[in-house]
CSV table of C-alpha atoms in Angstrom, one decimal:
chain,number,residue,atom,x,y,z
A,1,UNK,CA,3.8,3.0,-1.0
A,2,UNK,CA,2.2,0.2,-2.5
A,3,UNK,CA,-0.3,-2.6,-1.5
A,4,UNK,CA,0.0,-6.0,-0.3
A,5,UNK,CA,-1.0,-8.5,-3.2
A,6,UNK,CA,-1.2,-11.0,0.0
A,7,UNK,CA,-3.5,-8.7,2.1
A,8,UNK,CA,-6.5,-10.9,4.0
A,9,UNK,CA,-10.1,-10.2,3.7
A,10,UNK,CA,-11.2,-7.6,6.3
A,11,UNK,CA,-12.3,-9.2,9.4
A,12,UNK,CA,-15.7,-8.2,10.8
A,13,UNK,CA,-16.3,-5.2,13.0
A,14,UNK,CA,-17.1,-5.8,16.9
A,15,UNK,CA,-20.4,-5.1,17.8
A,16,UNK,CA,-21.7,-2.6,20.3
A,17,UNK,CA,-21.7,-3.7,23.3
A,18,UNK,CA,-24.1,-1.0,24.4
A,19,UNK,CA,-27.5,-3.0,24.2
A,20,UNK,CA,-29.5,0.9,24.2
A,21,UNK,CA,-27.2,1.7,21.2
A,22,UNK,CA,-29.4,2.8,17.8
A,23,UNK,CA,-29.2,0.7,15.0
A,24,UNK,CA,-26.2,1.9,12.7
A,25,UNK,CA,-23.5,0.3,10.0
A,26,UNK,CA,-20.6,-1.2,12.0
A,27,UNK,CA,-17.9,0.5,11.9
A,28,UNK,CA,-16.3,-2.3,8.6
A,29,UNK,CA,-19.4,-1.2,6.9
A,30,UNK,CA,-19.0,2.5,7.5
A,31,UNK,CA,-15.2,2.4,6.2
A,32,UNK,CA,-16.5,0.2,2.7
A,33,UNK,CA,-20.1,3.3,2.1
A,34,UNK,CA,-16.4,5.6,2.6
A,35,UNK,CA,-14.8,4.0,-0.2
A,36,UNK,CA,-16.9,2.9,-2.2
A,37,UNK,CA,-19.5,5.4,-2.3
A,38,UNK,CA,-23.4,4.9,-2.8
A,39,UNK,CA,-22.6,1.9,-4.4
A,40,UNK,CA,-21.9,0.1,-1.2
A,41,UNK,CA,-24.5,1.6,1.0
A,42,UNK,CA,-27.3,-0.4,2.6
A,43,UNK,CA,-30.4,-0.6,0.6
A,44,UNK,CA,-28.9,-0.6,-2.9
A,45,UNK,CA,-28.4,-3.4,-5.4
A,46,UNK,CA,-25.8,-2.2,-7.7
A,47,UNK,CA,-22.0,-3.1,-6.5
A,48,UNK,CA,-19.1,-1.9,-8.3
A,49,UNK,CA,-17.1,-5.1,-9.0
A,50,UNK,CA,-13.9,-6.1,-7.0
A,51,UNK,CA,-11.4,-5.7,-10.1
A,52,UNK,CA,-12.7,-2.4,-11.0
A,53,UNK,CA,-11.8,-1.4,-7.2
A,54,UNK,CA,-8.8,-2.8,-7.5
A,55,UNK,CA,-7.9,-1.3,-10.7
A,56,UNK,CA,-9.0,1.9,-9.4
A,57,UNK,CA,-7.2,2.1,-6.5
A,58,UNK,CA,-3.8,1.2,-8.0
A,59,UNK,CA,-4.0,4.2,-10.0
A,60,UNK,CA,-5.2,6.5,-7.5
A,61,UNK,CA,-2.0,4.4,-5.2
A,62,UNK,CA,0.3,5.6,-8.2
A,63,UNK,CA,-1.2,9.0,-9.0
A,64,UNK,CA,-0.3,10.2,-5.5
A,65,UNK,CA,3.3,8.5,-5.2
A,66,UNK,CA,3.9,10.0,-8.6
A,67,UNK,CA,2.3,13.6,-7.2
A,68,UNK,CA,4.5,13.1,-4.3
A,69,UNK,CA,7.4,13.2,-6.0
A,70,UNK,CA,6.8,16.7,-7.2
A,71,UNK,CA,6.5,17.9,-3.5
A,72,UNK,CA,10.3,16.4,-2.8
A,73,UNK,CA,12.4,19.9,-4.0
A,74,UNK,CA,10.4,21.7,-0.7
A,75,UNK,CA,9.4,19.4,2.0
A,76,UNK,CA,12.6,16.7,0.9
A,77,UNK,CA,10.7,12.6,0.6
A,78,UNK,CA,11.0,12.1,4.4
A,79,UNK,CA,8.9,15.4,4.9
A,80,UNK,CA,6.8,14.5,1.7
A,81,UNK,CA,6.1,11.0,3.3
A,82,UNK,CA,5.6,12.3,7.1
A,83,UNK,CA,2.8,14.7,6.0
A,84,UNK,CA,0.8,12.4,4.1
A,85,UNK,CA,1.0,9.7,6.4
A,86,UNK,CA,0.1,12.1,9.5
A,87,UNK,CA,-2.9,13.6,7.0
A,88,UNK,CA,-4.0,10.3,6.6
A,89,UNK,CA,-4.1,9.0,9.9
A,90,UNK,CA,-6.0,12.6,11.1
A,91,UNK,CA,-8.6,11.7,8.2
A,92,UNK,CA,-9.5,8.2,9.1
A,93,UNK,CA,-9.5,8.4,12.8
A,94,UNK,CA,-11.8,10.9,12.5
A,95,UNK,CA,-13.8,8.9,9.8
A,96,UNK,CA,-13.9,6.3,12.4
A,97,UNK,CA,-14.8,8.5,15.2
A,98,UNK,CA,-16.0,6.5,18.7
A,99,UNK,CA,-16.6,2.7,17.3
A,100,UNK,CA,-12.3,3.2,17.0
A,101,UNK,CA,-11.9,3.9,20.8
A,102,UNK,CA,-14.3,1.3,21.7
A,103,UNK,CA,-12.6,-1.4,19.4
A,104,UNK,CA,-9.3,-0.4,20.9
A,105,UNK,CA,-10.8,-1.1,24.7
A,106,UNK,CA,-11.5,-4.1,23.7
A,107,UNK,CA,-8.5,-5.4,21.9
A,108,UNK,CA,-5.5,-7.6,23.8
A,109,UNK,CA,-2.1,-5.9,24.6
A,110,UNK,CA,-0.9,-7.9,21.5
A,111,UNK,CA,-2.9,-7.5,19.3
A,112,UNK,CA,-2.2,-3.6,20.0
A,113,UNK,CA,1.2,-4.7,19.9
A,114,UNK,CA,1.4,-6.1,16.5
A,115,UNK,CA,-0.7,-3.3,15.5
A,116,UNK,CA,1.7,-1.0,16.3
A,117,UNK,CA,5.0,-2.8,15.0
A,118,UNK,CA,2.3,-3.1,11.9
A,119,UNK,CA,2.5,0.9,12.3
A,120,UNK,CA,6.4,0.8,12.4
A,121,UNK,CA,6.9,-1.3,9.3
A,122,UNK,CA,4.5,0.6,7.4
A,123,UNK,CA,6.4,4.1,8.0
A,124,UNK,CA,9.8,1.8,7.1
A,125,UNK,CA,8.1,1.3,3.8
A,126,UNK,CA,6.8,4.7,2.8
A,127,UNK,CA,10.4,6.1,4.2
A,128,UNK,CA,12.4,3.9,1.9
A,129,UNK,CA,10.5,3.8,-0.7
A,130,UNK,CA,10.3,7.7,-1.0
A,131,UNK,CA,13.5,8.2,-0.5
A,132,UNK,CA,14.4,5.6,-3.8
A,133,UNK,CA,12.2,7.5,-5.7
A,134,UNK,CA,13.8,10.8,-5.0
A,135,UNK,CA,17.0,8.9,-7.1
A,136,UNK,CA,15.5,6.6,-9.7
A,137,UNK,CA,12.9,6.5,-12.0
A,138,UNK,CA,9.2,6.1,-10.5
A,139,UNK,CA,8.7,2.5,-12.0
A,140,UNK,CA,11.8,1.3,-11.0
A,141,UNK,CA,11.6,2.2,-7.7
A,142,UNK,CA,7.7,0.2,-7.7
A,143,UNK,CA,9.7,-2.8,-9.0
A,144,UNK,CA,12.0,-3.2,-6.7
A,145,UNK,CA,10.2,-2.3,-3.6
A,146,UNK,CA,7.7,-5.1,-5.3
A,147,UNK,CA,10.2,-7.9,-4.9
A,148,UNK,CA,9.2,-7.7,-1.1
A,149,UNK,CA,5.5,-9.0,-1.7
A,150,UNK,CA,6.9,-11.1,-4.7
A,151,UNK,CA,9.1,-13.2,-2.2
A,152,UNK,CA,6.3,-13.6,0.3
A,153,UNK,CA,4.6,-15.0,-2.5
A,154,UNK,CA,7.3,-17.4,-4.0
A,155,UNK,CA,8.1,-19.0,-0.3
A,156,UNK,CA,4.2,-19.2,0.1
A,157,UNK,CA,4.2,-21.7,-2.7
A,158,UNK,CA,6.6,-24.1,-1.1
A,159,UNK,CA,7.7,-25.1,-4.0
A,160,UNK,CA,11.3,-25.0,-5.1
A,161,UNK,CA,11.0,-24.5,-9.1
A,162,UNK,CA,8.7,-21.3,-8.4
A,163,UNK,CA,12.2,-19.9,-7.2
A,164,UNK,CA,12.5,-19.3,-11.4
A,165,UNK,CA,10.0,-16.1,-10.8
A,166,UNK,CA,12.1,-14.6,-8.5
A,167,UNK,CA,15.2,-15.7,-11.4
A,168,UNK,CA,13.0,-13.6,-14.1
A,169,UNK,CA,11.8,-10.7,-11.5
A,170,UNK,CA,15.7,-9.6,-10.6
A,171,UNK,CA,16.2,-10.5,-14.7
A,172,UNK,CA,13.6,-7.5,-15.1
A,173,UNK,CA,15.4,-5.7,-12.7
A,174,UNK,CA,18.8,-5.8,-13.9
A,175,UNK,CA,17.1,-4.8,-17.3
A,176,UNK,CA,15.4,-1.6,-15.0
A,177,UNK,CA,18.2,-0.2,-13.4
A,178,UNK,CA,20.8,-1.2,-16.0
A,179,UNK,CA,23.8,-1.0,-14.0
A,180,UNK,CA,26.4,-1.7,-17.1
A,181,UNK,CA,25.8,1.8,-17.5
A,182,UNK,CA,27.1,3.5,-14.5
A,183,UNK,CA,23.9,6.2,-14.1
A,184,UNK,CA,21.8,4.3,-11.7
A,185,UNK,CA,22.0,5.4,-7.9
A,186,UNK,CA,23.1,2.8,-5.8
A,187,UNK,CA,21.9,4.1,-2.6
A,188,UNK,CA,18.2,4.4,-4.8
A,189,UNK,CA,18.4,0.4,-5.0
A,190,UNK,CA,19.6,0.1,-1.7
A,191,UNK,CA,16.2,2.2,-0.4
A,192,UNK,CA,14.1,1.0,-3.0
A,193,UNK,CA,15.3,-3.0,-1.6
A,194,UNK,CA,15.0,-1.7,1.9
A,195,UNK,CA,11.5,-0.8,0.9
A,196,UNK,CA,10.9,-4.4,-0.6
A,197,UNK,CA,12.0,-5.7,2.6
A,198,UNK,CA,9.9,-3.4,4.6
A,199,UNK,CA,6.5,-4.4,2.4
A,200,UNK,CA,7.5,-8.5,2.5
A,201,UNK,CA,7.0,-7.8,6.8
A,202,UNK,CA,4.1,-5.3,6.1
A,203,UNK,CA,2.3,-8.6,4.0
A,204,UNK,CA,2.8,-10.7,7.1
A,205,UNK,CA,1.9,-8.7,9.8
A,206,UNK,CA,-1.4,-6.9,7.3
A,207,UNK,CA,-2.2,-10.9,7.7
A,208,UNK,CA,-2.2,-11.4,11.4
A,209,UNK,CA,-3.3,-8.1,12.2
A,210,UNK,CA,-6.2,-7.8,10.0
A,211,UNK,CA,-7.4,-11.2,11.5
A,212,UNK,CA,-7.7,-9.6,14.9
A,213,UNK,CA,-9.1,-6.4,14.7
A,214,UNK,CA,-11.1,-4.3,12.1
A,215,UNK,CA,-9.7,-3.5,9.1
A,216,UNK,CA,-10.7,0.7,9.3
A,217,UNK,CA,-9.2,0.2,12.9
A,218,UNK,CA,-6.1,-1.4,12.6
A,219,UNK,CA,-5.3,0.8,9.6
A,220,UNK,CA,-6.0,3.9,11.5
A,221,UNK,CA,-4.3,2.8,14.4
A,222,UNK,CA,-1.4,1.7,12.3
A,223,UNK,CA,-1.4,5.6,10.1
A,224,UNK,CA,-1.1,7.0,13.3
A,225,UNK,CA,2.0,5.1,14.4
A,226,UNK,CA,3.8,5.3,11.2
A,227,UNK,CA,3.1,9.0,11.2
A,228,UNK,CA,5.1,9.3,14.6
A,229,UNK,CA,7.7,6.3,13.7
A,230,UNK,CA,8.5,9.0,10.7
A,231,UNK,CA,8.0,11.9,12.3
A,232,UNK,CA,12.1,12.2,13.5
A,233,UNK,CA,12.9,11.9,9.9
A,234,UNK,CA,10.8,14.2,8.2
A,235,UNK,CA,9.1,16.3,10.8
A,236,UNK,CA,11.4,18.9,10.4
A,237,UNK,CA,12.0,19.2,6.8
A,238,UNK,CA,7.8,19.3,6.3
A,239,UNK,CA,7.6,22.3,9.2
A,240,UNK,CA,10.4,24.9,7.6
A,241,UNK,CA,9.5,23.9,4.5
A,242,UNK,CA,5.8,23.8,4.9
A,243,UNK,CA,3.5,26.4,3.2
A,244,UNK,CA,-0.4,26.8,2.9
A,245,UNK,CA,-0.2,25.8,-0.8
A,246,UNK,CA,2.4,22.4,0.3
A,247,UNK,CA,0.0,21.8,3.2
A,248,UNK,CA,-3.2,21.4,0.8
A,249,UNK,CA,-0.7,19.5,-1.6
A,250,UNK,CA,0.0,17.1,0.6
A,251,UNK,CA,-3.6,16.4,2.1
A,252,UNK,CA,-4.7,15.7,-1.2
A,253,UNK,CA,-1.9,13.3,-2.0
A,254,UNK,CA,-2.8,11.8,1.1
A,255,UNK,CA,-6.2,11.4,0.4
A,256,UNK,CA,-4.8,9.7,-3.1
A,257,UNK,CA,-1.9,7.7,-1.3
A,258,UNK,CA,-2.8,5.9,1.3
A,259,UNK,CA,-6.1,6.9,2.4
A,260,UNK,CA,-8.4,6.0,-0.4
A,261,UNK,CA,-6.7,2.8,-2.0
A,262,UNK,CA,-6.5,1.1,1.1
A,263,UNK,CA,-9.9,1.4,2.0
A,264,UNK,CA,-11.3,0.5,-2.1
A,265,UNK,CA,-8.5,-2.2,-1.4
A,266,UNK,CA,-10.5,-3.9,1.7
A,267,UNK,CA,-13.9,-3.4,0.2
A,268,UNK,CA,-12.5,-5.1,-3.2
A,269,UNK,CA,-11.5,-7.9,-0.9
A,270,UNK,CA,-14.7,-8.9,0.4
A,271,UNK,CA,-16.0,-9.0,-3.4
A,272,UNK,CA,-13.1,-11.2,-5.1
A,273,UNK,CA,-10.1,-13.9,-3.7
A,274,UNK,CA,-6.7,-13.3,-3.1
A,275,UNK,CA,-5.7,-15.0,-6.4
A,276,UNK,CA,-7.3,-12.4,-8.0
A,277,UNK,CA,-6.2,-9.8,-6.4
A,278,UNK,CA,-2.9,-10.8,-6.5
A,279,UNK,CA,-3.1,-11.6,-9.8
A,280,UNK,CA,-4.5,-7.7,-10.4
A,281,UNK,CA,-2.0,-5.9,-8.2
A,282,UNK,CA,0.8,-7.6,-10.2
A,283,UNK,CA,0.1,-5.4,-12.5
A,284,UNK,CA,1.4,-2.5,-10.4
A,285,UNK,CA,5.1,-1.8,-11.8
A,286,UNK,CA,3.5,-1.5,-14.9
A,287,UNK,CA,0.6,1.1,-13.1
A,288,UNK,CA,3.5,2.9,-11.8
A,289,UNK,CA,5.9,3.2,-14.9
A,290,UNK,CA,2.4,5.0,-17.2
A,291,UNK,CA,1.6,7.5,-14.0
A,292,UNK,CA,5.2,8.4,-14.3
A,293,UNK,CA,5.3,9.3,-18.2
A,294,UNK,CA,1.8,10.9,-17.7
A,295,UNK,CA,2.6,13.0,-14.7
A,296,UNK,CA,5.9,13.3,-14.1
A,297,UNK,CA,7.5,13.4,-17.5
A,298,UNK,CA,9.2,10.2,-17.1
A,299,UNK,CA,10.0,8.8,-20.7
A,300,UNK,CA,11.0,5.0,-20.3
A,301,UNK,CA,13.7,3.9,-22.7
A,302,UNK,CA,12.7,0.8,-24.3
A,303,UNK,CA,14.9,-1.8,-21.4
A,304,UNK,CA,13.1,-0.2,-18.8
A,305,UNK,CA,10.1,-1.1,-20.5
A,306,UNK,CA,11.2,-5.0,-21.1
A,307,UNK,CA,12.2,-4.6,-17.6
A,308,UNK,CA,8.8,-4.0,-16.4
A,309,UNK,CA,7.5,-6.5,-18.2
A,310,UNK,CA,9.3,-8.8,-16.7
A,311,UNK,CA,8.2,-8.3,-13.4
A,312,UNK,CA,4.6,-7.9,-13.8
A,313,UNK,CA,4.9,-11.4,-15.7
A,314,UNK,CA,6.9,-12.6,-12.4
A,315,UNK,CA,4.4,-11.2,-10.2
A,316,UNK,CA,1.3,-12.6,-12.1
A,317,UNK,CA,3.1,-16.4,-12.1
A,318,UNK,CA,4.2,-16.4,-8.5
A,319,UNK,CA,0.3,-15.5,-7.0
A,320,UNK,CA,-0.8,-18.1,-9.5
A,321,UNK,CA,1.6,-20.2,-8.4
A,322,UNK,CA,0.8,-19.9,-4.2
A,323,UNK,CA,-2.8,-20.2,-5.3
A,324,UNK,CA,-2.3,-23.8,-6.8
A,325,UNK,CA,0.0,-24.9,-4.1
A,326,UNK,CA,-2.9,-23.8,-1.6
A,327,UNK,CA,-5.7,-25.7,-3.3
């Protein structure tokens, strides 16, 4: 799974409502000392900047889908996928602890709501996306699922001519998957475009979600529902196939993929603006298609490397592009 280039700042924490309550981080602030470590604890000076977050937690994002990958002869991608997402969820709620239960108290029925299809989309995502990877090379799979977020971004410009990123993103795409040649799995697009679809509803509803409630909240609320959304699908491959060595595996892919880059992710977004994100998660393809020669022994051949190219340029242009019609 990837990130949303069009993910919102966190919103603040709620505060406790208990007036006798000791004085403590909110629970935001707890979730951002998590990620970012001493750096971003009260009483110190030193911050690490926002790219170098973001940067880190693209590789850490694509270390553990590439990781995962390995894991997909034994507990099969839906199994892969359902373990980490249910490790994940079991690691943050308890990170959380009470300030979670108290912030859900006090949240609407929709807000909850949208959290929860929030939840839904998210395991769509992580689903799809595995199973594409299972059938095509790791950075093709990123750049198609990357044409979701790279839509958002394209309508977000209201303006027709951007339309021509799109144009060059499926140009790098057709150079990816190459289908002249007869040896790329159809049913691998068709996930990995599922997945795009899938990540084009998880920007929208990241951005009305993460305007409501906290962002260590609503992401542990919405782990917990993707890890039961996926649970029929991969539930039962993880059990039987499941192992002391597979079970520490997977927690430490979780911990990689999603745990840890979504948290560096929010605490990067209080430091730098979307453009900049955006402009730095672009970049992600190209992330994807190096963790997958390093660890996986995936050699690109020279069009998948144009190919790649041509998205992360397509990607770069079309945040550039939102960020000037939103001026």
């Amino acid at each position: 799974m990837t990130t949303s280039p069009a993910a919102p700042d966190a919103a603040p924490a709620a505060p406790d409502a208990s007036p006798t309550a000791p004085a403590a981080l909110d629970p935001g602030a707890e979730a951002a000392a998590f990620a970012a470590g001493p750096a971003a604890l009260p009483g110190t000076r030193r911050q690490v900047p926002g790219a170098v977050l973001v940067l880190v937690a693209m590789c850490l994002l694509h270390t553990g889908s590439a990781l995962a990958t390995e894991l997909f002869a034994t507990l099969g991608p839906a199994g892969t996928t359902w373990l980490r997402l249910t490790f994940a969820a079991l690691v943050l709620i308890a990170c959380t602890g009470p300030s979670l239960w108290r912030t859900l108290r006090a949240t609407g029925r929709r807000d909850l709501v949208a959290t929860v299809l929030l939840g839904a989309v998210s395991a769509g995502m992580m689903l799809l996306f595995s199973e594409a990877a299972a059938r095509l090379p790791l950075g093709t799979a990123t750049a198609l699922e990357f044409l979701g977020p790279l839509t958002v971004a394209v309508i977000a410009s209201r303006r027709p001519r951007e339309v021509a990123w799109l144009a060059l993103a499926a140009a790098g795409v057709v150079l990816l998957t190459s289908p002249w040649t007869g040896a790329t799995s159809l049913p691998g697009v068709m996930f990995g475009l599922g997945s795009a679809a899938c990540w084009a509803l998880y920007v929208i509803g990241t951005a009305h979600v993460g305007s409501r409630l906290p962002a260590p909240h609503a992401l542990a609320v919405s782990l917990a529902v993707a890890a039961v959304v996926a649970a029929p699908f991969g539930a039962s491959a993880a059990v039987s196939g499941l192992t002391w060595g597979t079970a520490l595996a997977a927690l430490g892919i979780a911990v990689l993929m999603p745990l840890l880059p979504f948290l560096l992710e929010m605490q990067a977004l209080q430091r730098i603006g979307k453009t900049t994100y955006g402009t730095l998660a672009g970049l992600e393809p190209a992330v994807s298609l190096v963790a997958a020669m390093i660890l996986i022994s995936q050699t690109p051949l020279p069009l998948q490397i144009a190919g790649t190219v041509l998205v992360v340029a397509a990607g770069i242009g079309a945040t550039r592009a939102e960020a000037r019609a939103n001026r």
